[in-house]
Each structure stands twice: as C-alpha cells, then as structure tokens.
mmCIF file of C-alpha atoms in Angstrom:
data_model
loop_
_atom_site.group_PDB
_atom_site.id
_atom_site.type_symbol
_atom_site.label_atom_id
_atom_site.label_comp_id
_atom_site.label_asym_id
_atom_site.label_seq_id
_atom_site.Cartn_x
_atom_site.Cartn_y
_atom_site.Cartn_z
ATOM 1 C CA UNK U 66 -23.367 -22.156 -74.736
ATOM 2 C CA UNK U 67 -25.194 -22.098 -71.416
ATOM 3 C CA UNK U 68 -28.900 -21.344 -71.865
ATOM 4 C CA UNK U 69 -31.057 -20.078 -69.022
ATOM 5 C CA UNK U 70 -34.808 -19.483 -69.005
ATOM 6 C CA UNK U 71 -36.174 -16.623 -66.905
ATOM 7 C CA UNK U 72 -39.512 -17.232 -65.150
ATOM 8 C CA UNK U 73 -41.549 -15.478 -62.486
ATOM 9 C CA UNK U 74 -44.820 -13.756 -61.750
ATOM 10 C CA UNK U 75 -45.646 -10.499 -63.561
ATOM 11 C CA UNK U 76 -44.053 -7.321 -62.167
ATOM 12 C CA UNK U 77 -41.291 -9.016 -60.182
ATOM 13 C CA UNK U 78 -38.494 -7.512 -62.282
ATOM 14 C CA UNK U 79 -38.063 -10.207 -64.925
ATOM 15 C CA UNK U 80 -38.009 -8.042 -68.025
ATOM 16 C CA UNK U 81 -36.139 -5.259 -66.249
ATOM 17 C CA UNK U 82 -33.451 -7.784 -65.340
ATOM 18 C CA UNK U 83 -33.433 -9.153 -68.873
ATOM 19 C CA UNK U 84 -33.074 -5.698 -70.385
ATOM 20 C CA UNK U 85 -30.230 -4.882 -68.025
ATOM 21 C CA UNK U 86 -28.451 -8.163 -68.695
ATOM 22 C CA UNK U 87 -28.667 -7.986 -72.443
ATOM 23 C CA UNK U 88 -29.137 -4.268 -73.121
ATOM 24 C CA UNK U 89 -32.158 -5.439 -75.154
ATOM 25 C CA UNK U 90 -35.191 -3.261 -75.748
ATOM 26 C CA UNK U 91 -37.785 -5.675 -74.413
ATOM 27 C CA UNK U 92 -40.789 -3.822 -73.100
ATOM 28 C CA UNK U 93 -40.868 -3.639 -69.294
ATOM 29 C CA UNK U 94 -44.165 -2.080 -68.255
ATOM 30 C CA UNK U 95 -45.943 -2.012 -64.942
ATOM 31 C CA UNK U 96 -48.735 -4.372 -65.905
ATOM 32 C CA UNK U 97 -49.065 -8.144 -66.406
ATOM 33 C CA UNK U 98 -48.389 -9.932 -69.687
ATOM 34 C CA UNK U 99 -46.440 -7.128 -71.353
ATOM 35 C CA UNK U 100 -43.941 -9.678 -72.658
ATOM 36 C CA UNK U 101 -45.821 -11.438 -75.456
ATOM 37 C CA UNK U 102 -43.076 -13.130 -77.454
ATOM 38 C CA UNK U 103 -40.024 -14.679 -75.804
ATOM 39 C CA UNK U 104 -37.082 -12.311 -75.631
ATOM 40 C CA UNK U 105 -33.731 -13.934 -76.298
ATOM 41 C CA UNK U 106 -30.458 -12.226 -75.488
ATOM 42 C CA UNK U 107 -26.818 -13.276 -75.565
ATOM 43 C CA UNK U 108 -24.674 -12.082 -72.654
ATOM 44 C CA UNK U 109 -20.887 -12.240 -72.487
ATOM 45 C CA UNK U 110 -19.499 -14.114 -69.510
ATOM 46 C CA UNK U 111 -17.341 -11.671 -67.530
ATOM 47 C CA UNK U 112 -13.834 -13.078 -67.074
ATOM 48 C CA UNK U 113 -10.862 -10.829 -66.372
ATOM 49 C CA UNK U 114 -8.476 -13.604 -67.421
ATOM 50 C CA UNK U 115 -9.579 -13.223 -71.034
ATOM 51 C CA UNK U 116 -8.464 -9.596 -71.144
ATOM 52 C CA UNK U 117 -5.085 -10.480 -69.634
ATOM 53 C CA UNK U 118 -4.568 -13.184 -72.259
ATOM 54 C CA UNK U 119 -5.616 -10.838 -75.052
ATOM 55 C CA UNK U 120 -3.230 -8.102 -73.872
ATOM 56 C CA UNK U 121 -0.445 -10.664 -73.845
ATOM 57 C CA UNK U 122 -1.138 -12.417 -77.169
ATOM 58 C CA UNK U 123 -2.529 -9.437 -79.146
ATOM 59 C CA UNK U 124 -4.887 -11.580 -81.273
ATOM 60 C CA UNK U 125 -6.997 -10.416 -84.200
ATOM 61 C CA UNK U 126 -10.134 -11.001 -82.168
ATOM 62 C CA UNK U 127 -11.268 -11.942 -78.655
ATOM 63 C CA UNK U 128 -14.267 -14.213 -78.109
ATOM 64 C CA UNK U 129 -15.675 -14.559 -74.579
ATOM 65 C CA UNK U 130 -17.873 -17.394 -73.406
ATOM 66 C CA UNK U 131 -21.574 -16.531 -73.539
ATOM 67 C CA UNK U 132 -24.882 -17.229 -71.837
ATOM 68 C CA UNK U 133 -28.212 -17.128 -73.640
ATOM 69 C CA UNK U 134 -31.114 -15.793 -71.567
ATOM 70 C CA UNK U 135 -34.701 -16.519 -72.631
ATOM 71 C CA UNK U 136 -37.340 -14.285 -71.025
ATOM 72 C CA UNK U 137 -40.996 -15.285 -71.250
ATOM 73 C CA UNK U 138 -44.247 -13.644 -70.193
ATOM 74 C CA UNK U 139 -44.968 -13.486 -66.480
ATOM 75 C CA UNK U 140 -46.755 -16.605 -65.263
ATOM 76 C CA UNK U 141 -49.813 -16.524 -63.019
ATOM 77 C CA UNK U 142 -51.717 -19.114 -61.030
ATOM 78 C CA UNK U 143 -53.427 -21.360 -63.579
ATOM 79 C CA UNK U 144 -50.905 -20.692 -66.338
ATOM 80 C CA UNK U 145 -50.403 -24.416 -66.931
ATOM 81 C CA UNK U 146 -54.071 -24.727 -67.899
ATOM 82 C CA UNK U 147 -54.224 -21.576 -69.997
ATOM 83 C CA UNK U 148 -54.758 -18.810 -67.438
ATOM 84 C CA UNK U 149 -53.198 -15.506 -68.415
ATOM 85 C CA UNK U 150 -51.178 -16.119 -71.544
ATOM 86 C CA UNK U 151 -51.231 -19.866 -70.989
ATOM 87 C CA UNK U 152 -48.430 -22.389 -70.891
ATOM 88 C CA UNK U 153 -47.420 -22.165 -74.551
ATOM 89 C CA UNK U 154 -44.685 -19.775 -73.451
ATOM 90 C CA UNK U 155 -43.220 -22.475 -71.203
ATOM 91 C CA UNK U 156 -42.261 -24.367 -74.354
ATOM 92 C CA UNK U 157 -39.785 -21.582 -75.084
ATOM 93 C CA UNK U 158 -37.695 -22.487 -72.037
ATOM 94 C CA UNK U 159 -37.885 -26.278 -72.242
ATOM 95 C CA UNK U 160 -34.593 -26.464 -74.141
ATOM 96 C CA UNK U 161 -32.673 -24.408 -71.569
ATOM 97 C CA UNK U 162 -30.046 -25.792 -69.175
ATOM 98 C CA UNK U 163 -31.298 -23.980 -66.092
ATOM 99 C CA UNK U 164 -34.204 -21.937 -64.783
ATOM 100 C CA UNK U 165 -33.695 -18.446 -63.381
ATOM 101 C CA UNK U 166 -36.696 -17.788 -61.152
ATOM 102 C CA UNK U 167 -37.017 -14.069 -60.419
ATOM 103 C CA UNK U 168 -38.707 -13.452 -57.077
ATOM 104 C CA UNK U 169 -39.765 -10.057 -55.749
ATOM 105 C CA UNK U 170 -38.416 -9.381 -52.258
ATOM 106 C CA UNK U 171 -38.941 -5.604 -52.009
ATOM 107 C CA UNK U 172 -41.825 -3.366 -50.983
ATOM 108 C CA UNK U 173 -42.946 -0.564 -53.303
ATOM 109 C CA UNK U 174 -46.533 0.725 -53.346
ATOM 110 C CA UNK U 175 -45.970 2.178 -56.826
ATOM 111 C CA UNK U 176 -45.275 -1.270 -58.342
ATOM 112 C CA UNK U 177 -48.357 -3.453 -58.183
ATOM 113 C CA UNK U 178 -48.130 -7.129 -57.286
ATOM 114 C CA UNK U 179 -50.389 -9.403 -59.292
ATOM 115 C CA UNK U 180 -51.366 -11.314 -56.124
ATOM 116 C CA UNK U 181 -51.897 -8.219 -53.985
ATOM 117 C CA UNK U 182 -49.044 -8.560 -51.486
ATOM 118 C CA UNK U 183 -45.309 -9.261 -51.271
ATOM 119 C CA UNK U 184 -44.746 -12.902 -50.306
ATOM 120 C CA UNK U 185 -41.755 -14.578 -52.018
ATOM 121 C CA UNK U 186 -42.460 -17.960 -50.393
ATOM 122 C CA UNK U 187 -45.991 -18.037 -51.825
ATOM 123 C CA UNK U 188 -44.769 -16.721 -55.184
ATOM 124 C CA UNK U 189 -42.147 -19.475 -55.391
ATOM 125 C CA UNK U 190 -44.794 -22.114 -54.683
ATOM 126 C CA UNK U 191 -47.140 -20.699 -57.329
ATOM 127 C CA UNK U 192 -44.504 -20.829 -60.070
ATOM 128 C CA UNK U 193 -43.237 -24.228 -58.926
ATOM 129 C CA UNK U 194 -46.754 -25.665 -59.095
ATOM 130 C CA UNK U 195 -47.347 -24.247 -62.572
ATOM 131 C CA UNK U 196 -44.084 -25.766 -63.827
ATOM 132 C CA UNK U 197 -44.994 -29.124 -62.253
ATOM 133 C CA UNK U 198 -48.461 -29.087 -63.840
ATOM 134 C CA UNK U 199 -46.961 -28.212 -67.218
ATOM 135 C CA UNK U 200 -44.595 -31.177 -66.829
ATOM 136 C CA UNK U 201 -47.549 -33.358 -65.819
ATOM 137 C CA UNK U 202 -49.186 -32.705 -69.176
ATOM 138 C CA UNK U 203 -45.953 -33.531 -70.998
ATOM 139 C CA UNK U 204 -45.470 -36.799 -69.083
ATOM 140 C CA UNK U 205 -49.078 -37.882 -69.651
ATOM 141 C CA UNK U 206 -48.616 -37.432 -73.397
ATOM 142 C CA UNK U 207 -45.305 -39.300 -73.196
ATOM 143 C CA UNK U 208 -46.929 -42.272 -71.470
ATOM 144 C CA UNK U 209 -49.718 -42.426 -74.050
ATOM 145 C CA UNK U 210 -47.159 -42.409 -76.848
ATOM 146 C CA UNK U 211 -44.988 -45.110 -75.226
ATOM 147 C CA UNK U 212 -47.969 -47.378 -74.577
ATOM 148 C CA UNK U 213 -48.885 -47.270 -78.270
ATOM 149 C CA UNK U 214 -45.306 -48.153 -79.228
ATOM 150 C CA UNK U 215 -45.108 -50.851 -76.531
ATOM 151 C CA UNK U 216 -48.031 -52.722 -78.086
ATOM 152 C CA UNK U 217 -45.666 -53.832 -80.837
ATOM 153 C CA UNK U 218 -43.340 -55.338 -78.200
ATOM 154 C CA UNK U 219 -40.794 -52.524 -78.237
ATOM 155 C CA UNK U 220 -38.547 -53.275 -75.235
ATOM 156 C CA UNK U 221 -37.240 -49.722 -74.865
ATOM 157 C CA UNK U 222 -40.765 -48.358 -74.655
ATOM 158 C CA UNK U 223 -41.744 -51.007 -72.097
ATOM 159 C CA UNK U 224 -38.712 -50.109 -69.963
ATOM 160 C CA UNK U 225 -39.438 -46.374 -70.090
ATOM 161 C CA UNK U 226 -43.098 -46.531 -69.043
ATOM 162 C CA UNK U 227 -42.444 -47.278 -65.314
ATOM 163 C CA UNK U 228 -40.044 -44.328 -65.124
ATOM 164 C CA UNK U 229 -42.619 -41.943 -66.573
ATOM 165 C CA UNK U 230 -45.309 -43.367 -64.295
ATOM 166 C CA UNK U 231 -43.073 -42.691 -61.287
ATOM 167 C CA UNK U 232 -42.670 -39.107 -62.459
ATOM 168 C CA UNK U 233 -46.416 -38.866 -63.079
ATOM 169 C CA UNK U 234 -47.190 -39.699 -59.447
ATOM 170 C CA UNK U 235 -45.093 -36.832 -58.092
ATOM 171 C CA UNK U 236 -46.265 -34.331 -60.674
ATOM 172 C CA UNK U 237 -49.880 -35.332 -60.124
ATOM 173 C CA UNK U 238 -49.463 -34.374 -56.478
ATOM 174 C CA UNK U 239 -48.181 -30.966 -57.601
ATOM 175 C CA UNK U 240 -44.607 -31.809 -56.622
ATOM 176 C CA UNK U 241 -41.605 -30.882 -58.790
ATOM 177 C CA UNK U 242 -39.431 -33.753 -59.982
ATOM 178 C CA UNK U 243 -36.379 -32.592 -58.068
ATOM 179 C CA UNK U 244 -38.293 -33.862 -55.007
ATOM 180 C CA UNK U 245 -38.810 -37.306 -56.536
ATOM 181 C CA UNK U 246 -35.323 -38.677 -55.905
ATOM 182 C CA UNK U 247 -35.050 -39.970 -59.464
ATOM 183 C CA UNK U 248 -32.029 -42.160 -60.162
ATOM 184 C CA UNK U 249 -29.451 -40.973 -62.745
ATOM 185 C CA UNK U 250 -30.598 -43.567 -65.281
ATOM 186 C CA UNK U 251 -34.208 -42.492 -64.756
ATOM 187 C CA UNK U 252 -33.270 -38.869 -65.398
ATOM 188 C CA UNK U 253 -31.617 -39.974 -68.637
ATOM 189 C CA UNK U 254 -34.923 -41.574 -69.659
ATOM 190 C CA UNK U 255 -36.782 -38.344 -68.877
ATOM 191 C CA UNK U 256 -34.246 -36.129 -70.634
ATOM 192 C CA UNK U 257 -35.932 -36.313 -74.036
ATOM 193 C CA UNK U 258 -39.081 -34.802 -72.500
ATOM 194 C CA UNK U 259 -37.129 -31.651 -71.465
ATOM 195 C CA UNK U 260 -39.093 -31.395 -68.224
ATOM 196 C CA UNK U 261 -38.931 -28.056 -66.447
ATOM 197 C CA UNK U 262 -38.846 -29.354 -62.862
ATOM 198 C CA UNK U 263 -35.751 -31.476 -63.495
ATOM 199 C CA UNK U 264 -33.710 -28.408 -64.398
ATOM 200 C CA UNK U 265 -31.380 -26.744 -61.874
ATOM 201 C CA UNK U 266 -32.872 -23.523 -60.514
ATOM 202 C CA UNK U 267 -31.354 -20.186 -59.592
ATOM 203 C CA UNK U 268 -33.433 -17.752 -57.582
ATOM 204 C CA UNK U 269 -32.783 -14.141 -58.550
ATOM 205 C CA UNK U 270 -34.103 -12.246 -55.547
ATOM 206 C CA UNK U 271 -35.031 -8.696 -56.540
ATOM 207 C CA UNK U 272 -34.292 -6.713 -53.373
ATOM 208 C CA UNK U 273 -34.079 -3.070 -52.373
ATOM 209 C CA UNK U 274 -30.804 -1.253 -53.020
ATOM 210 C CA UNK U 275 -30.088 -1.057 -49.296
ATOM 211 C CA UNK U 276 -30.187 -4.838 -48.882
ATOM 212 C CA UNK U 277 -27.276 -5.356 -51.279
ATOM 213 C CA UNK U 278 -24.921 -3.594 -48.895
ATOM 214 C CA UNK U 279 -26.726 -3.873 -45.567
ATOM 215 C CA UNK U 280 -28.767 -6.374 -43.622
ATOM 216 C CA UNK U 281 -31.058 -8.753 -45.479
ATOM 217 C CA UNK U 282 -34.748 -7.936 -45.202
ATOM 218 C CA UNK U 283 -37.476 -10.312 -43.981
ATOM 219 C CA UNK U 284 -38.655 -11.271 -47.478
ATOM 220 C CA UNK U 285 -35.204 -12.463 -48.604
ATOM 221 C CA UNK U 286 -34.687 -14.299 -45.314
ATOM 222 C CA UNK U 287 -38.044 -16.038 -45.732
ATOM 223 C CA UNK U 288 -37.125 -17.133 -49.255
ATOM 224 C CA UNK U 289 -33.772 -18.518 -48.062
ATOM 225 C CA UNK U 290 -35.468 -20.458 -45.272
ATOM 226 C CA UNK U 291 -38.115 -21.872 -47.628
ATOM 227 C CA UNK U 292 -35.567 -23.077 -50.179
ATOM 228 C CA UNK U 293 -33.295 -24.549 -47.484
ATOM 229 C CA UNK U 294 -36.115 -26.380 -45.686
ATOM 230 C CA UNK U 295 -37.477 -27.827 -48.937
ATOM 231 C CA UNK U 296 -34.174 -29.558 -49.690
ATOM 232 C CA UNK U 297 -33.949 -28.039 -53.170
ATOM 233 C CA UNK U 298 -30.401 -27.758 -54.494
ATOM 234 C CA UNK U 299 -30.571 -24.158 -55.641
ATOM 235 C CA UNK U 300 -28.717 -20.906 -55.231
ATOM 236 C CA UNK U 301 -30.187 -17.521 -54.345
ATOM 237 C CA UNK U 302 -28.620 -14.429 -55.908
ATOM 238 C CA UNK U 303 -29.821 -11.081 -54.527
ATOM 239 C CA UNK U 304 -29.877 -8.254 -57.069
ATOM 240 C CA UNK U 305 -31.528 -4.888 -57.587
ATOM 241 C CA UNK U 306 -33.275 -4.559 -60.932
ATOM 242 C CA UNK U 307 -33.084 -0.782 -60.583
ATOM 243 C CA UNK U 308 -29.310 -0.803 -60.115
ATOM 244 C CA UNK U 309 -28.840 -3.265 -62.972
ATOM 245 C CA UNK U 310 -30.903 -0.995 -65.229
ATOM 246 C CA UNK U 311 -28.718 1.974 -64.313
ATOM 247 C CA UNK U 312 -25.557 -0.052 -64.905
ATOM 248 C CA UNK U 313 -26.715 -1.005 -68.384
ATOM 249 C CA UNK U 314 -26.859 2.683 -69.304
ATOM 250 C CA UNK U 315 -23.231 3.297 -68.311
ATOM 251 C CA UNK U 316 -20.079 2.790 -70.359
ATOM 252 C CA UNK U 317 -18.190 -0.359 -69.267
ATOM 253 C CA UNK U 318 -15.318 1.684 -67.844
ATOM 254 C CA UNK U 319 -17.729 3.624 -65.586
ATOM 255 C CA UNK U 320 -19.561 0.639 -64.115
ATOM 256 C CA UNK U 321 -16.934 -0.342 -61.543
ATOM 257 C CA UNK U 322 -16.832 3.200 -60.177
ATOM 258 C CA UNK U 323 -20.639 3.295 -59.952
ATOM 259 C CA UNK U 324 -20.749 -0.007 -58.064
ATOM 260 C CA UNK U 325 -17.964 1.130 -55.738
ATOM 261 C CA UNK U 326 -19.898 4.321 -54.961
ATOM 262 C CA UNK U 327 -22.784 2.133 -53.803
ATOM 263 C CA UNK U 328 -20.527 -0.189 -51.828
ATOM 264 C CA UNK U 329 -21.310 -3.145 -54.095
ATOM 265 C CA UNK U 330 -18.485 -5.448 -55.183
ATOM 266 C CA UNK U 331 -19.978 -6.863 -58.386
ATOM 267 C CA UNK U 332 -22.957 -6.499 -60.702
ATOM 268 C CA UNK U 333 -25.946 -8.805 -60.444
ATOM 269 C CA UNK U 334 -25.126 -10.191 -63.893
ATOM 270 C CA UNK U 335 -21.675 -11.321 -62.782
ATOM 271 C CA UNK U 336 -23.019 -13.000 -59.670
ATOM 272 C CA UNK U 337 -25.884 -14.616 -61.564
ATOM 273 C CA UNK U 338 -23.574 -16.143 -64.169
ATOM 274 C CA UNK U 339 -21.060 -17.278 -61.549
ATOM 275 C CA UNK U 340 -23.868 -18.938 -59.610
ATOM 276 C CA UNK U 341 -25.128 -20.635 -62.781
ATOM 277 C CA UNK U 342 -21.658 -21.988 -63.552
ATOM 278 C CA UNK U 343 -21.351 -23.280 -60.000
ATOM 279 C CA UNK U 344 -24.830 -24.832 -59.980
ATOM 280 C CA UNK U 345 -24.261 -26.606 -63.303
ATOM 281 C CA UNK U 346 -20.672 -27.634 -62.567
ATOM 282 C CA UNK U 347 -19.233 -25.572 -65.422
ATOM 283 C CA UNK U 348 -15.745 -24.174 -65.916
ATOM 284 C CA UNK U 349 -13.687 -22.358 -68.558
ATOM 285 C CA UNK U 350 -10.606 -23.180 -70.591
ATOM 286 C CA UNK U 351 -8.872 -20.972 -73.141
ATOM 287 C CA UNK U 352 -7.301 -21.148 -76.565
ATOM 288 C CA UNK U 353 -4.808 -18.387 -77.331
ATOM 289 C CA UNK U 354 -3.321 -17.756 -80.776
ATOM 290 C CA UNK U 355 -2.542 -14.868 -83.083
ATOM 291 C CA UNK U 356 -5.929 -15.138 -84.802
ATOM 292 C CA UNK U 357 -8.053 -15.573 -81.710
ATOM 293 C CA UNK U 358 -8.102 -15.687 -77.931
ATOM 294 C CA UNK U 359 -11.244 -17.479 -76.824
ATOM 295 C CA UNK U 360 -12.978 -18.787 -73.702
ATOM 296 C CA UNK U 361 -14.726 -22.166 -73.913
ATOM 297 C CA UNK U 362 -17.291 -23.534 -71.465
ATOM 298 C CA UNK U 363 -17.083 -27.190 -70.386
ATOM 299 C CA UNK U 364 -18.188 -29.289 -67.424
ATOM 300 C CA UNK U 365 -15.884 -29.938 -64.505
ATOM 301 C CA UNK U 366 -14.371 -33.381 -64.951
ATOM 302 C CA UNK U 367 -14.389 -33.246 -68.756
ATOM 303 C CA UNK U 368 -11.399 -34.898 -70.400
ATOM 304 C CA UNK U 369 -9.236 -33.292 -73.081
ATOM 305 C CA UNK U 370 -11.081 -34.958 -76.015
ATOM 306 C CA UNK U 371 -14.431 -33.807 -74.604
ATOM 307 C CA UNK U 372 -13.085 -30.267 -74.276
ATOM 308 C CA UNK U 373 -11.773 -30.429 -77.831
ATOM 309 C CA UNK U 374 -15.221 -31.476 -79.036
ATOM 310 C CA UNK U 375 -16.669 -28.174 -77.839
ATOM 311 C CA UNK U 376 -14.606 -26.484 -80.556
ATOM 312 C CA UNK U 377 -15.530 -29.015 -83.251
ATOM 313 C CA UNK U 378 -16.661 -32.637 -83.229
ATOM 314 C CA UNK U 379 -13.725 -33.484 -85.532
ATOM 315 C CA UNK U 380 -11.343 -32.362 -82.782
ATOM 316 C CA UNK U 381 -12.809 -34.959 -80.443
ATOM 317 C CA UNK U 382 -13.168 -37.692 -83.027
ATOM 318 C CA UNK U 383 -9.583 -37.369 -84.277
ATOM 319 C CA UNK U 384 -7.983 -36.368 -80.966
ATOM 320 C CA UNK U 385 -4.275 -37.172 -80.702
ATOM 321 C CA UNK U 386 -3.066 -35.091 -77.769
ATOM 322 C CA UNK U 387 -3.438 -31.742 -76.049
ATOM 323 C CA UNK U 388 -0.683 -29.305 -75.220
ATOM 324 C CA UNK U 389 -1.732 -27.630 -72.008
ATOM 325 C CA UNK U 390 -0.503 -25.075 -69.497
ATOM 326 C CA UNK U 391 -2.172 -23.370 -66.541
ATOM 327 C CA UNK U 392 -3.377 -19.804 -66.960
ATOM 328 C CA UNK U 393 -1.009 -18.524 -64.262
ATOM 329 C CA UNK U 394 2.056 -20.181 -65.846
ATOM 330 C CA UNK U 395 1.058 -18.947 -69.303
ATOM 331 C CA UNK U 396 0.817 -15.356 -68.088
ATOM 332 C CA UNK U 397 3.896 -15.493 -65.879
ATOM 333 C CA UNK U 398 6.023 -16.680 -68.818
ATOM 334 C CA UNK U 399 4.586 -14.314 -71.424
ATOM 335 C CA UNK U 400 2.822 -16.969 -73.465
ATOM 336 C CA UNK U 401 3.634 -20.234 -75.224
ATOM 337 C CA UNK U 402 7.177 -19.261 -76.264
ATOM 338 C CA UNK U 403 8.434 -18.462 -72.787
ATOM 339 C CA UNK U 404 6.593 -21.436 -71.299
ATOM 340 C CA UNK U 405 8.129 -23.828 -73.845
ATOM 341 C CA UNK U 406 11.606 -22.585 -73.038
ATOM 342 C CA UNK U 407 11.028 -23.506 -69.398
ATOM 343 C CA UNK U 408 9.412 -26.840 -70.235
ATOM 344 C CA UNK U 409 6.110 -25.879 -68.638
ATOM 345 C CA UNK U 410 3.844 -27.028 -71.469
ATOM 346 C CA UNK U 411 2.632 -30.571 -70.938
ATOM 347 C CA UNK U 412 1.567 -33.043 -73.604
ATOM 348 C CA UNK U 413 -1.563 -34.794 -72.374
ATOM 349 C CA UNK U 414 -3.530 -37.738 -73.731
ATOM 350 C CA UNK U 415 -7.154 -38.822 -73.774
ATOM 351 C CA UNK U 416 -7.382 -39.352 -70.007
ATOM 352 C CA UNK U 417 -6.338 -35.820 -69.055
ATOM 353 C CA UNK U 418 -8.982 -34.005 -66.994
ATOM 354 C CA UNK U 419 -9.076 -30.333 -67.927
ATOM 355 C CA UNK U 420 -8.650 -27.754 -65.154
ATOM 356 C CA UNK U 421 -10.383 -24.405 -64.952
ATOM 357 C CA UNK U 422 -8.216 -21.805 -66.686
ATOM 358 C CA UNK U 423 -6.114 -24.224 -68.713
ATOM 359 C CA UNK U 424 -4.722 -22.747 -71.929
ATOM 360 C CA UNK U 425 -4.861 -25.517 -74.524
ATOM 361 C CA UNK U 426 -3.726 -26.412 -78.015
ATOM 362 C CA UNK U 427 -5.182 -29.559 -79.593
ATOM 363 C CA UNK U 428 -3.536 -31.935 -82.054
ATOM 364 C CA UNK U 429 -5.951 -34.060 -84.062
ATOM 365 C CA UNK U 430 -6.253 -36.007 -87.287
ATOM 366 C CA UNK U 431 -9.399 -36.999 -89.182
#
C-alpha cells in the first residue's frame, strides 16, 4: 500500500484536505497546532476499470487498491528544534513513501496565516528547511552509532560512514538531500535512516475555486516557478480544500454532477493519487475470480514473480508461471472463458514484465 505523509504550515488546508480525502473526523480549526496526534486514513484508489471488471465477473467482493495518508500537526519555523509542537511528529511520517506538502495559494482575510502573509515560495522553504534539519539530527546520530561499531573493524560500518558524512554536509547547509546528487548505492545506504528529504514530494496547492477552472493566480505561478528553478523532481496538484470538503459530504453518485456544475473534470483526491502513482512509478494489475476482483499496486518494470509477491511472498518464492491478458482483451471477450476460446491468454515466465491493467492468474508451488 502506498503511504503518503501530509506536511505544511498551520492553516494551509492540511487537515481540511485530510478530512475530505478520508471522510475522517480530524479536527480542522482555524488556529495552529489543532492536530495533536497523527491522523491516519485509508483512501480507495479511484479506478473505473475495477467496476467494469466487477460488473463482468460478479465476484463476492471487490477490493480496490488503497493509499494511506498520515496527517501531522502543522509545522512552524523552528519545528526541528522543538518550536511549536516540535519534531516528534515528523517521526510519524518517516515510514511513508512520499511527502504531500500542502501549500496555501489563496487569499482570505478570515483565515489567518501563521507567518502573517500569503507567500507559497517562502512557506515551501520554511518546511523544506525544517525537514532538512530534522534529517540532520538523524544523520548525526547515525554517524555516531556507525563510528562506535567501526571501532571493532566492522567493514560495513566503515563503508557507510563516508556516505552519511556526505549527506551531513548538505543537511548542515540547510539543503535537502534531493539536491545532493546522491548515487543509487548511496541512497540504499541511507534508506534505513528513513530520511524525509530523500522522499519524493507532491505539492498540493490549495487555491481558490476560480483557479481550478480559470487562469492560475500569482501565488500558484510563483510556486511552480520556484519548484522548476530549484530542479526538484516534484509535481504540483492544484486543489480547493473547500470544494473537497463539500464533495466529501455528497453521495458518490452525486459527486460527478457537482464537479461538472463547477466545470471541474476530477476531484482533487483523484488527481493527487494519480500524481503520486506517476511520481513513484507505480501501476496497477488485477486479479479477477468468482470470490474476488482486486486491484494490486506494483512498480513499473516489475516482473511477474515480483507482482505475485505483492499478494503473498509464497507466490513469489514458488512462482511457476503467470497466465495474463490485457484489461481491454479481458473485457472485450467477457472474461477468461471467452479469452481462452480465442487463445488470448498468454502463459508467461519469470522474465515477464507486467503491464498496467494486466489481468493475471498465478501458478505457484511451495
């Protein structure tokens, strides 16, 4: 399951977004630090293909892919050293796959800004610095620990120290590690530290309703320019927390009509998840049987055994072959039976690279 941690300054729309995404009852009040404990919510990944498969197969149950969102208290300048609620809340998002940084890009005199004015470029830099300083503390502790181990002649510890010291230099200058140009093997070394500034970032830009259908405002444009000029590989997803909150109150069948009335093609949730999948190189395959139709999340380029392992490690360990068919062929031929009659189901081995939308059946033996 994809896990995403939501960060941002107080009053930028973090908890409102979280509530809308998960229909949770997290408190969203117009003052800093209202979110004391981390809120965790599971959100279904919207995928129309799953409904089509379910209508065709008529299974006992349908299981969509899911994303787990972790919402923490709003961060302020100095959070990494204990300002506000301190950095202990950052520990709650260290195990996530990606960071969703909510940035306020709208003017509203009735919603206070903790720093006194609307400036998404400054806000981004404040949060980025706090994450880098939190990582700095983690790396310093990691170096101390490795040096103690290295005294006994441990070769792995000796090899890891230079990598952490390289990271320390960038973090000490207040720079996030995505700017450090770390090599893939160096990132593997750092992985156990679950550093925040090595994680892919999505910017959720909370804009006015009008900007979703009309011309982008100056704040959103400034954020886009800042991210582009910095060289950060990140995506920016504009959304309106107010619209998302209203959507969450509607029945699913009424949401499309509401969005259409506003001239909006898709909900912020859909676009946020799609952007996360794209950023992380994720895709979906399906299993479709009488008991269950289910969507599974894997990485692009994963082979059949790797995809099987997402279901159960035994499937990967004892993999024999995969019977596979594209989603379009499966639907066009009314399922496995019709596809078999036309010889469209392929038997693939361990080298097969799974495509997005493949419908698969695994054969294994342990």
